[in-house]
Short mmCIF file of C-alpha atoms in Angstrom, two decimals:
data_model
loop_
_atom_site.label_atom_id
_atom_site.label_comp_id
_atom_site.label_asym_id
_atom_site.label_seq_id
_atom_site.Cartn_x
_atom_site.Cartn_y
_atom_site.Cartn_z
CA UNK J 1 114.01 118.06 97.30
CA UNK J 2 111.32 120.60 96.66
CA UNK J 3 107.92 118.90 96.88
CA UNK J 4 106.35 120.99 94.15
CA UNK J 5 109.12 119.99 91.76
CA UNK J 6 108.48 116.34 92.52
CA UNK J 7 104.80 116.96 91.98
CA UNK J 8 105.46 118.53 88.57
CA UNK J 9 106.86 115.21 87.36
CA UNK J 10 103.48 113.59 87.76
CA UNK J 11 101.34 113.39 84.64
CA UNK J 12 97.80 114.27 85.59
CA UNK J 13 95.01 112.04 84.27
CA UNK J 14 94.14 113.04 80.73
CA UNK J 15 97.06 115.43 80.39
CA UNK J 16 99.59 115.00 77.59
CA UNK J 17 102.95 113.70 78.84
CA UNK J 18 104.77 116.54 77.01
CA UNK J 19 107.99 114.54 76.89
CA UNK J 20 109.47 117.04 74.43
CA UNK J 21 108.94 119.93 76.84
CA UNK J 22 110.52 118.21 79.83
CA UNK J 23 114.20 118.81 80.46
CA UNK J 24 115.99 115.47 80.78
CA UNK J 25 118.87 117.06 82.66
CA UNK J 26 116.72 118.99 85.13
CA UNK J 27 118.39 119.05 88.57
CA UNK J 28 115.13 119.73 90.39
CA UNK J 29 116.88 122.07 92.75
CA UNK J 30 119.41 119.52 93.92
CA UNK J 31 122.75 121.22 94.38
CA UNK J 32 125.21 118.58 93.32
CA UNK J 33 126.06 114.90 93.20
CA UNK J 34 127.33 114.83 96.78
CA UNK J 35 124.08 116.26 98.14
CA UNK J 36 122.13 113.78 96.04
CA UNK J 37 124.12 110.85 97.36
CA UNK J 38 123.55 111.89 100.97
CA UNK J 39 119.84 112.23 100.25
CA UNK J 40 119.67 108.79 98.62
CA UNK J 41 121.41 107.24 101.60
CA UNK J 42 118.85 108.68 104.00
CA UNK J 43 115.96 107.75 101.75
CA UNK J 44 117.12 104.16 101.40
CA UNK J 45 117.30 103.83 105.21
CA UNK J 46 113.77 105.16 105.46
CA UNK J 47 112.63 102.88 102.64
CA UNK J 48 114.09 99.90 104.46
CA UNK J 49 112.13 100.70 107.64
CA UNK J 50 108.88 101.20 105.76
CA UNK J 51 109.40 98.06 103.72
CA UNK J 52 109.85 96.03 106.88
CA UNK J 53 106.51 97.33 108.12
CA UNK J 54 104.84 96.55 104.81
CA UNK J 55 106.16 93.01 105.07
CA UNK J 56 105.03 92.61 108.68
CA UNK J 57 101.58 93.99 107.94
CA UNK J 58 101.20 91.52 105.05
CA UNK J 59 98.07 93.17 103.70
CA UNK J 60 99.14 95.47 100.91
CA UNK J 61 101.88 95.73 98.32
CA UNK J 62 103.74 98.35 96.31
CA UNK J 63 104.42 98.01 92.61
CA UNK J 64 107.03 100.15 90.88
CA UNK J 65 106.80 100.01 87.10
CA UNK J 66 110.06 101.17 85.53
CA UNK J 67 110.07 102.07 81.87
CA UNK J 68 112.43 103.99 79.66
CA UNK J 69 114.34 103.83 76.41
CA UNK J 70 117.37 101.58 76.15
CA UNK J 71 120.16 102.82 78.39
CA UNK J 72 117.74 105.07 80.29
CA UNK J 73 119.06 103.55 83.52
CA UNK J 74 116.47 101.02 84.62
CA UNK J 75 119.02 98.50 85.90
CA UNK J 76 121.13 101.23 87.47
CA UNK J 77 118.16 102.73 89.31
CA UNK J 78 117.20 99.36 90.74
CA UNK J 79 120.77 98.70 91.84
CA UNK J 80 121.14 102.10 93.47
CA UNK J 81 117.78 102.34 95.20
CA UNK J 82 117.18 98.74 96.23
CA UNK J 83 120.60 97.52 97.22
CA UNK J 84 120.35 97.40 101.00
CA UNK J 85 116.66 96.57 101.05
CA UNK J 86 115.76 93.15 102.46
CA UNK J 87 115.32 91.02 99.35
CA UNK J 88 112.77 88.89 101.20
CA UNK J 89 110.29 91.73 100.87
CA UNK J 90 111.25 92.80 97.40
CA UNK J 91 110.91 91.13 94.00
CA UNK J 92 112.37 92.38 90.74
CA UNK J 93 110.87 91.02 87.55
CA UNK J 94 112.65 91.70 84.29
CA UNK J 95 110.26 91.41 81.37
CA UNK J 96 111.91 90.45 78.16
CA UNK J 97 110.40 89.79 74.77
CA UNK J 98 107.62 87.26 75.42
CA UNK J 99 108.38 83.67 74.46
CA UNK J 100 106.87 80.21 74.72
CA UNK J 101 103.96 79.89 77.10
CA UNK J 102 103.86 83.68 77.42
CA UNK J 103 102.98 84.03 73.76
CA UNK J 104 100.32 81.41 74.28
CA UNK J 105 98.40 83.80 76.51
CA UNK J 106 97.18 87.34 76.49
CA UNK J 107 99.90 89.94 77.16
CA UNK J 108 98.73 90.62 80.72
CA UNK J 109 98.95 86.96 81.75
CA UNK J 110 102.63 86.94 82.64
CA UNK J 111 102.34 90.40 84.15
CA UNK J 112 99.55 89.36 86.48
CA UNK J 113 101.56 86.31 87.60
CA UNK J 114 104.43 88.60 88.45
CA UNK J 115 102.29 90.96 90.53
CA UNK J 116 103.76 91.53 93.97
CA UNK J 117 102.36 89.42 96.79
CA UNK J 118 100.99 91.17 99.86
CA UNK J 119 103.76 92.58 101.99
CA UNK J 120 106.09 92.90 99.02
CA UNK J 121 107.58 95.66 96.95
CA UNK J 122 107.51 94.51 93.34
CA UNK J 123 109.68 96.16 90.72
CA UNK J 124 108.90 95.70 87.05
CA UNK J 125 111.97 96.27 84.91
CA UNK J 126 110.03 96.86 81.72
CA UNK J 127 106.41 95.76 81.86
CA UNK J 128 103.12 95.51 80.01
CA UNK J 129 103.91 98.95 78.63
CA UNK J 130 106.22 97.26 76.13
CA UNK J 131 103.01 95.68 74.83
CA UNK J 132 101.60 99.08 73.91
CA UNK J 133 104.81 100.78 72.82
CA UNK J 134 107.29 98.34 71.26
CA UNK J 135 104.49 95.99 70.16
CA UNK J 136 102.83 98.91 68.38
CA UNK J 137 105.94 100.31 66.73
CA UNK J 138 107.10 96.91 65.52
CA UNK J 139 103.68 96.24 64.00
CA UNK J 140 102.65 93.42 66.33
CA UNK J 141 99.45 95.37 67.05
CA UNK J 142 97.73 98.18 65.20
CA UNK J 143 96.40 101.41 66.65
CA UNK J 144 92.93 100.00 67.32
CA UNK J 145 94.43 97.17 69.34
CA UNK J 146 96.70 99.58 71.14
CA UNK J 147 93.78 101.78 72.18
CA UNK J 148 91.95 98.72 73.41
CA UNK J 149 95.00 97.66 75.39
CA UNK J 150 95.17 101.09 77.02
CA UNK J 151 91.70 100.31 78.32
CA UNK J 152 92.71 96.85 79.52
CA UNK J 153 95.69 98.28 81.33
CA UNK J 154 93.70 100.99 83.08
CA UNK J 155 91.19 98.41 84.26
CA UNK J 156 93.88 95.91 85.25
CA UNK J 157 95.76 98.47 87.27
CA UNK J 158 92.57 99.74 88.88
CA UNK J 159 91.73 96.19 89.91
CA UNK J 160 95.17 95.68 91.43
CA UNK J 161 94.73 98.93 93.31
CA UNK J 162 91.26 98.02 94.54
CA UNK J 163 92.69 94.78 95.83
CA UNK J 164 95.55 96.32 97.78
CA UNK J 165 98.44 97.12 95.45
CA UNK J 166 99.75 100.67 95.42
CA UNK J 167 101.06 101.43 91.92
CA UNK J 168 103.78 103.87 90.96
CA UNK J 169 104.92 104.18 87.36
CA UNK J 170 108.19 105.81 86.43
CA UNK J 171 109.37 106.78 82.99
CA UNK J 172 113.12 107.41 83.05
CA UNK J 173 113.42 110.26 80.62
CA UNK J 174 116.77 110.64 78.86
CA UNK J 175 117.74 112.76 75.89
CA UNK J 176 118.63 111.36 72.51
CA UNK J 177 122.21 112.65 72.91
CA UNK J 178 122.61 111.01 76.29
CA UNK J 179 121.31 107.74 74.91
CA UNK J 180 123.82 107.95 72.04
CA UNK J 181 126.64 108.51 74.53
CA UNK J 182 125.61 105.60 76.71
CA UNK J 183 125.10 103.20 73.80
CA UNK J 184 128.48 104.19 72.37
CA UNK J 185 130.13 103.65 75.74
CA UNK J 186 128.65 100.19 75.89
CA UNK J 187 129.84 99.32 72.42
CA UNK J 188 133.32 100.57 73.27
CA UNK J 189 133.43 98.57 76.50
CA UNK J 190 134.26 94.90 75.83
CA UNK J 191 132.60 94.06 79.18
CA UNK J 192 129.31 95.64 78.17
CA UNK J 193 129.24 95.08 74.44
CA UNK J 194 127.04 91.98 74.83
CA UNK J 195 124.22 94.17 76.07
CA UNK J 196 123.81 95.73 72.63
CA UNK J 197 122.00 94.25 69.68
CA UNK J 198 121.48 95.75 66.26
CA UNK J 199 117.82 96.18 67.21
CA UNK J 200 118.91 98.58 69.96
CA UNK J 201 120.58 100.78 67.39
CA UNK J 202 117.52 100.56 65.18
CA UNK J 203 115.47 101.80 68.13
CA UNK J 204 117.86 104.66 68.61
CA UNK J 205 117.21 105.67 65.02
CA UNK J 206 113.48 105.55 65.70
CA UNK J 207 113.91 107.81 68.72
CA UNK J 208 111.09 110.18 67.89
CA UNK J 209 108.62 107.43 67.12
CA UNK J 210 109.40 105.83 70.48
CA UNK J 211 109.09 109.13 72.31
CA UNK J 212 105.71 109.71 70.71
CA UNK J 213 104.49 106.22 71.52
CA UNK J 214 105.67 106.51 75.12
CA UNK J 215 104.02 109.88 75.41
CA UNK J 216 100.73 108.47 74.14
CA UNK J 217 100.90 105.46 76.45
CA UNK J 218 101.63 107.66 79.45
CA UNK J 219 98.81 110.05 78.60
CA UNK J 220 96.36 107.18 78.15
CA UNK J 221 97.27 105.38 81.37
CA UNK J 222 98.26 107.94 83.96
CA UNK J 223 95.38 107.70 86.40
CA UNK J 224 94.74 108.85 89.93
CA UNK J 225 95.37 105.37 91.27
CA UNK J 226 98.28 104.46 89.01
CA UNK J 227 100.05 107.68 88.08
CA UNK J 228 103.03 108.10 85.79
CA UNK J 229 106.03 110.17 86.82
CA UNK J 230 108.36 111.40 84.10
CA UNK J 231 111.73 111.45 85.84
CA UNK J 232 114.63 113.41 84.33
CA UNK J 233 117.33 110.78 83.94
CA UNK J 234 120.29 112.26 82.09
CA UNK J 235 121.86 112.91 85.49
CA UNK J 236 121.92 109.58 87.27
CA UNK J 237 122.16 111.11 90.73
CA UNK J 238 119.04 113.20 90.17
CA UNK J 239 117.19 110.14 88.89
CA UNK J 240 118.18 108.07 91.95
CA UNK J 241 117.02 110.67 94.45
CA UNK J 242 113.72 111.14 92.69
CA UNK J 243 112.89 107.44 92.45
CA UNK J 244 113.91 106.83 96.08
CA UNK J 245 111.80 109.79 97.19
CA UNK J 246 108.78 108.61 95.20
CA UNK J 247 109.03 105.18 96.79
CA UNK J 248 109.34 106.58 100.30
CA UNK J 249 106.36 108.85 99.67
CA UNK J 250 104.30 105.96 98.34
CA UNK J 251 105.09 103.78 101.34
CA UNK J 252 104.41 106.65 103.72
CA UNK J 253 101.03 107.04 102.05
CA UNK J 254 100.33 103.32 102.42
CA UNK J 255 101.37 103.73 106.06
CA UNK J 256 101.70 100.01 106.84
CA UNK J 257 101.07 98.94 110.41
CA UNK J 258 102.89 96.16 112.20
CA UNK J 259 100.15 93.75 113.34
CA UNK J 260 99.15 93.56 116.99
CA UNK J 261 100.67 90.76 119.03
CA UNK J 262 98.48 87.69 119.42
CA UNK J 263 99.99 86.58 122.73
CA UNK J 264 98.82 88.57 125.73
CA UNK J 265 101.46 90.54 127.59
CA UNK J 266 102.95 88.46 130.37
CA UNK J 267 102.77 85.18 128.46
CA UNK J 268 105.50 82.87 129.74
CA UNK J 269 107.37 80.28 127.77
CA UNK J 270 107.31 77.20 129.96
CA UNK T 1 67.77 70.17 70.15
CA UNK T 2 65.65 73.15 69.29
CA UNK T 3 67.90 76.18 68.77
CA UNK T 4 65.45 78.67 70.18
CA UNK T 5 65.29 76.66 73.39
CA UNK T 6 69.05 76.71 73.65
CA UNK T 7 68.95 80.44 73.01
CA UNK T 8 66.43 80.95 75.80
CA UNK T 9 69.02 79.71 78.30
CA UNK T 10 71.24 82.66 77.56
CA UNK T 11 70.97 85.61 79.93
CA UNK T 12 71.00 88.77 77.85
CA UNK T 13 73.23 91.62 79.04
CA UNK T 14 71.50 93.58 81.75
CA UNK T 15 68.63 91.11 82.08
CA UNK T 16 67.86 89.51 85.43
CA UNK T 17 68.86 85.84 85.55
CA UNK T 18 65.36 84.89 86.82
CA UNK T 19 66.66 81.70 88.39
CA UNK T 20 63.38 81.24 90.24
CA UNK T 21 61.38 81.26 87.03
CA UNK T 22 63.54 78.73 85.22
CA UNK T 23 62.50 75.09 85.41
CA UNK T 24 65.44 73.01 86.61
CA UNK T 25 63.94 69.84 85.16
CA UNK T 26 63.16 71.31 81.74
CA UNK T 27 63.75 68.70 78.99
CA UNK T 28 64.15 71.33 76.28
CA UNK T 29 62.24 69.17 73.83
CA UNK T 30 64.55 66.19 74.21
CA UNK T 31 62.46 63.02 74.13
CA UNK T 32 64.27 60.78 76.55
CA UNK T 33 67.58 59.69 78.00
CA UNK T 34 68.38 57.41 75.04
CA UNK T 35 67.94 60.22 72.53
CA UNK T 36 70.08 62.48 74.71
CA UNK T 37 72.86 59.93 74.93
CA UNK T 38 72.96 59.49 71.15
CA UNK T 39 73.08 63.25 70.74
CA UNK T 40 75.92 63.62 73.24
CA UNK T 41 77.90 60.93 71.44
CA UNK T 42 77.63 62.77 68.13
CA UNK T 43 78.39 66.11 69.73
CA UNK T 44 81.51 64.80 71.45
CA UNK T 45 82.80 63.47 68.13
CA UNK T 46 82.22 66.86 66.57
CA UNK T 47 83.83 68.58 69.57
CA UNK T 48 86.90 66.39 69.19
CA UNK T 49 87.33 67.37 65.52
CA UNK T 50 86.92 71.07 66.24
CA UNK T 51 89.23 70.91 69.21
CA UNK T 52 91.94 69.36 67.06
CA UNK T 53 91.61 72.28 64.66
CA UNK T 54 91.75 74.79 67.50
CA UNK T 55 94.96 73.14 68.70
CA UNK T 56 96.50 73.11 65.22
CA UNK T 57 95.58 76.74 64.59
CA UNK T 58 97.22 77.73 67.90
CA UNK T 59 95.81 81.25 67.82
CA UNK T 60 92.70 81.26 69.93
CA UNK T 61 91.28 79.44 72.93
CA UNK T 62 87.96 78.52 74.47
CA UNK T 63 87.16 78.95 78.13
CA UNK T 64 84.23 77.17 79.74
CA UNK T 65 83.37 78.50 83.19
CA UNK T 66 81.29 75.99 85.12
CA UNK T 67 79.45 77.15 88.19
CA UNK T 68 76.64 75.71 90.23
CA UNK T 69 75.58 74.84 93.75
CA UNK T 70 77.13 71.84 95.47
CA UNK T 71 76.07 68.63 93.73
CA UNK T 72 74.88 70.57 90.69
CA UNK T 73 76.94 68.21 88.56
CA UNK T 74 80.08 70.12 87.64
CA UNK T 75 82.37 67.10 87.91
CA UNK T 76 79.85 64.87 86.16
CA UNK T 77 79.44 67.27 83.25
CA UNK T 78 83.18 67.47 82.72
CA UNK T 79 83.49 63.69 82.84
CA UNK T 80 80.65 63.15 80.39
CA UNK T 81 81.47 65.84 77.86
CA UNK T 82 85.25 65.80 77.88
CA UNK T 83 86.08 62.15 78.22
CA UNK T 84 87.26 61.24 74.74
CA UNK T 85 88.70 64.66 74.00
CA UNK T 86 92.47 64.80 73.52
CA UNK T 87 93.74 65.95 76.91
CA UNK T 88 96.69 67.62 75.19
CA UNK T 89 94.34 70.32 74.01
CA UNK T 90 92.22 70.55 77.11
CA UNK T 91 92.94 71.75 80.64
CA UNK T 92 90.64 71.46 83.62
CA UNK T 93 91.32 73.70 86.57
CA UNK T 94 89.51 73.06 89.81
CA UNK T 95 89.41 76.16 91.94
CA UNK T 96 89.17 75.48 95.63
CA UNK T 97 89.15 77.85 98.53
CA UNK T 98 92.22 80.10 97.99
CA UNK T 99 95.23 79.35 100.16
CA UNK T 100 98.85 80.39 100.58
CA UNK T 101 100.29 82.42 97.73
CA UNK T 102 96.79 82.77 96.26
CA UNK T 103 95.64 84.73 99.29
CA UNK T 104 98.72 86.88 98.91
CA UNK T 105 97.38 88.22 95.64
CA UNK T 106 94.21 89.71 94.25
CA UNK T 107 91.47 87.15 93.59
CA UNK T 108 91.97 87.25 89.80
CA UNK T 109 95.67 86.41 90.03
CA UNK T 110 95.31 82.65 90.17
CA UNK T 111 92.48 82.78 87.67
CA UNK T 112 94.57 84.65 85.13
CA UNK T 113 97.40 82.14 85.55
CA UNK T 114 94.97 79.34 84.82
CA UNK T 115 93.65 80.97 81.64
CA UNK T 116 93.78 78.59 78.69
CA UNK T 117 96.78 78.89 76.39
CA UNK T 118 96.18 79.44 72.69
CA UNK T 119 94.92 76.29 71.03
CA UNK T 120 93.43 74.99 74.27
CA UNK T 121 90.01 74.44 75.71
CA UNK T 122 90.13 75.48 79.33
CA UNK T 123 87.50 74.35 81.80
CA UNK T 124 87.10 76.14 85.09
CA UNK T 125 85.45 73.91 87.67
CA UNK T 126 84.36 76.75 89.91
CA UNK T 127 86.08 80.05 89.20
CA UNK T 128 86.37 83.73 90.10
CA UNK T 129 82.60 83.68 90.51
CA UNK T 130 83.15 82.10 93.91
CA UNK T 131 84.85 85.39 94.76
CA UNK T 132 81.63 87.31 94.20
CA UNK T 133 79.16 84.70 95.50
CA UNK T 134 80.64 82.61 98.32
CA UNK T 135 83.04 85.40 99.31
CA UNK T 136 80.09 87.75 99.61
CA UNK T 137 77.79 85.40 101.50
CA UNK T 138 80.49 84.37 103.96
CA UNK T 139 81.30 88.02 104.68
CA UNK T 140 84.78 88.06 103.13
CA UNK T 141 83.66 91.05 101.05
CA UNK T 142 80.81 93.50 101.44
CA UNK T 143 78.36 94.61 98.77
CA UNK T 144 80.48 97.56 97.69
CA UNK T 145 83.45 95.31 97.09
CA UNK T 146 81.24 92.83 95.30
CA UNK T 147 79.95 95.49 92.92
CA UNK T 148 83.51 96.60 92.25
CA UNK T 149 84.49 93.02 91.55
CA UNK T 150 81.65 92.67 89.06
CA UNK T 151 83.35 95.50 87.20
CA UNK T 152 86.78 93.88 87.43
CA UNK T 153 85.38 90.63 86.11
CA UNK T 154 83.62 92.23 83.16
CA UNK T 155 86.82 94.03 82.21
CA UNK T 156 89.00 90.98 82.77
CA UNK T 157 86.79 88.80 80.62
CA UNK T 158 86.55 91.46 77.93
CA UNK T 159 90.34 91.64 77.85
CA UNK T 160 90.66 87.87 77.51
CA UNK T 161 88.14 88.00 74.68
CA UNK T 162 89.92 90.85 72.91
CA UNK T 163 93.09 88.83 73.09
CA UNK T 164 91.67 85.67 71.59
CA UNK T 165 89.80 83.69 74.24
CA UNK T 166 86.19 82.77 73.54
CA UNK T 167 84.32 82.64 76.84
CA UNK T 168 81.27 80.56 77.69
CA UNK T 169 79.82 80.57 81.18
CA UNK T 170 77.46 77.88 82.37
CA UNK T 171 75.42 77.89 85.54
CA UNK T 172 74.20 74.37 86.26
CA UNK T 173 70.77 75.04 87.70
CA UNK T 174 69.38 72.41 90.05
CA UNK T 175 66.40 72.56 92.36
CA UNK T 176 66.67 72.58 96.12
CA UNK T 177 64.93 69.19 96.29
CA UNK T 178 67.31 67.65 93.77
CA UNK T 179 70.27 69.01 95.73
CA UNK T 180 68.88 67.50 98.93
CA UNK T 181 68.51 64.12 97.21
CA UNK T 182 72.05 64.20 95.84
CA UNK T 183 73.62 65.32 99.10
CA UNK T 184 71.72 62.63 100.99
CA UNK T 185 72.86 60.03 98.46
CA UNK T 186 76.46 61.09 99.02
CA UNK T 187 76.11 60.89 102.77
CA UNK T 188 74.55 57.44 102.50
CA UNK T 189 77.30 56.18 100.19
CA UNK T 190 80.47 55.28 102.13
CA UNK T 191 82.44 55.78 98.89
CA UNK T 192 81.23 59.34 98.49
CA UNK T 193 80.79 60.47 102.05
CA UNK T 194 84.21 62.17 102.10
CA UNK T 195 82.94 64.70 99.57
CA UNK T 196 80.61 66.23 102.13
CA UNK T 197 81.54 68.70 104.82
CA UNK T 198 79.30 70.33 107.36
CA UNK T 199 79.77 73.58 105.42
CA UNK T 200 78.04 71.96 102.43
CA UNK T 201 74.99 71.32 104.56
CA UNK T 202 75.12 74.87 105.84
CA UNK T 203 75.09 76.06 102.23
CA UNK T 204 72.09 73.89 101.54
CA UNK T 205 70.30 75.67 104.37
CA UNK T 206 71.24 78.99 102.80
CA UNK T 207 69.83 77.88 99.46
CA UNK T 208 67.85 81.03 98.75
CA UNK T 209 70.66 83.36 99.68
CA UNK T 210 72.96 81.48 97.29
CA UNK T 211 70.37 81.53 94.52
CA UNK T 212 69.97 85.26 94.93
CA UNK T 213 73.70 85.87 94.94
CA UNK T 214 74.20 83.71 91.86
CA UNK T 215 71.36 85.50 90.12
CA UNK T 216 72.91 88.87 90.89
CA UNK T 217 76.37 87.76 89.73
CA UNK T 218 74.95 86.37 86.49
CA UNK T 219 72.95 89.51 85.82
CA UNK T 220 75.97 91.72 86.47
CA UNK T 221 78.39 89.75 84.31
CA UNK T 222 76.47 88.25 81.40
CA UNK T 223 77.87 90.24 78.49
CA UNK T 224 77.83 89.88 74.74
CA UNK T 225 81.37 88.58 74.75
CA UNK T 226 81.13 86.42 77.85
CA UNK T 227 77.52 85.30 78.19
CA UNK T 228 76.00 83.18 80.92
CA UNK T 229 73.80 80.21 80.13
CA UNK T 230 71.51 78.91 82.85
CA UNK T 231 71.35 75.19 82.10
CA UNK T 232 68.58 73.06 83.64
CA UNK T 233 70.50 70.37 85.49
CA UNK T 234 68.09 68.24 87.50
CA UNK T 235 68.11 65.79 84.58
CA UNK T 236 71.75 64.91 84.00
CA UNK T 237 71.18 63.78 80.43
CA UNK T 238 69.60 67.12 79.48
CA UNK T 239 72.46 68.97 81.11
CA UNK T 240 75.08 66.96 79.20
CA UNK T 241 73.48 67.54 75.80
CA UNK T 242 73.12 71.24 76.44
CA UNK T 243 76.72 71.77 77.56
CA UNK T 244 78.09 69.67 74.69
CA UNK T 245 75.96 71.60 72.22
CA UNK T 246 77.06 74.98 73.63
CA UNK T 247 80.70 73.95 73.29
CA UNK T 248 80.27 72.75 69.73
CA UNK T 249 78.45 75.95 68.82
CA UNK T 250 81.18 78.06 70.39
CA UNK T 251 83.92 76.22 68.52
CA UNK T 252 81.96 76.40 65.28
CA UNK T 253 81.71 80.15 65.82
CA UNK T 254 85.46 80.38 66.43
CA UNK T 255 85.89 78.33 63.26
CA UNK T 256 89.56 77.48 63.78
CA UNK T 257 91.64 76.90 60.66
CA UNK T 258 94.45 74.41 60.34
CA UNK T 259 97.50 76.47 59.33
CA UNK T 260 98.78 76.34 55.78
CA UNK T 261 101.74 74.03 55.14
CA UNK T 262 105.12 75.73 55.10
CA UNK T 263 106.76 73.22 52.77
CA UNK T 264 105.74 73.59 49.12
CA UNK T 265 103.91 70.66 47.55
CA UNK T 266 106.35 68.25 45.95
CA UNK T 267 109.01 68.76 48.62
CA UNK T 268 111.05 65.55 48.85
CA UNK T 269 112.76 64.17 51.91
CA UNK T 270 116.23 63.27 50.70
#
């Protein structure tokens, strides 16, 4: 994939996310599905090697934050990119609507608990960004609180980074039409119908409000240390290549080193 | 107790802590031990009432951060002030040297997990301040990292405050001579000797370095929303009154309200 195209997905600090100007079915120069699948295969092999080194080094961690509208492909991306990675070095946390003890604490409490341990790749399937998007649109917080939370999140992520966590944030960007198709397919599939609630359809109706709120959250929190990438996601094979490539690039940047042996060469087991 | 004297214990944002100018055996106008004990009794009763309301309201929480040199009286203060308080609304967390999974995360990870739930009074017996004092003096972090951590801590505490936690930070201030007496008493008491390690004696030798580092941490992190109080602690009875009074004042400021009944008056159980 062309590096400059990958780079163009990154939202620079302070820049608007321009979700409405970004083509959700962009192919980013990838020829076809077959080429994409070959690329993903190679990237996953590379990812596996780098992840092993990250685990062995046991000093730093990688956090992938995955956000997107319903049916944007969060679960699918995780399945495609991380199947084949040693689960011992990889933790997926699925954040659902907060309940119980979670509600008894600030919104970052459960997120901080779920932060990847050193040596791990952590994947957030949804995240604290629900607390500045959905929480705002459903009236749980007002705009003043949302702005304050943007500040909390920037500081929280900067702290994680300072302390050894490399952060990568991905917004899976699908079109309203593609979402409609996918939701309809789920409703029509007796095996998948359970995934849909009436609230999902309500969110589909509020498409533009959600796009705006995501755009604002991305603009407010895309920083040098914890950048957002807006990944075109109408074409699943494009999405998979991009996310796999971003992860490989992030790990290559971390450049984890397998620790030196503690036993001197020539040590004999007696 | 005279309010202005209590106020003088507070370190204003940006002000030096001036630990060396503060009298560790200050009586703050309290006549004698008997008067202090009567005052503590009344304050604990008041604290109990307010804590019940905080619990019933279930919206906000109070966090008391207790720091101090070895033998400064952290355990004793907790025993004296919180015995008699409903433990259902009160959680004490004793932070020891981080181990295992704690070391696998940033230093605020375990602290955030231990944050008091809504409706609770949380007491930190030692805290993240060890990560900017002891960690610095033992060479775990350098000054640049320490300064960065001061920033993290200010932001972290501001976030907790924004989200409903009232924070009160108390430095129990004892003199070097009083510490020597208490440590010696522990060593001489076969029942208490286990509490002492050679590292405690090493810290006693580094008294001035620790005082300086505490002073710098207090100066850097005493904010309007999460202020530090330097409490004279050579006289245990003064210390107890002051901490009890600070807690009562904090809860009075929170002013928790018992929620309105959901059943209308006149509802009959059939």
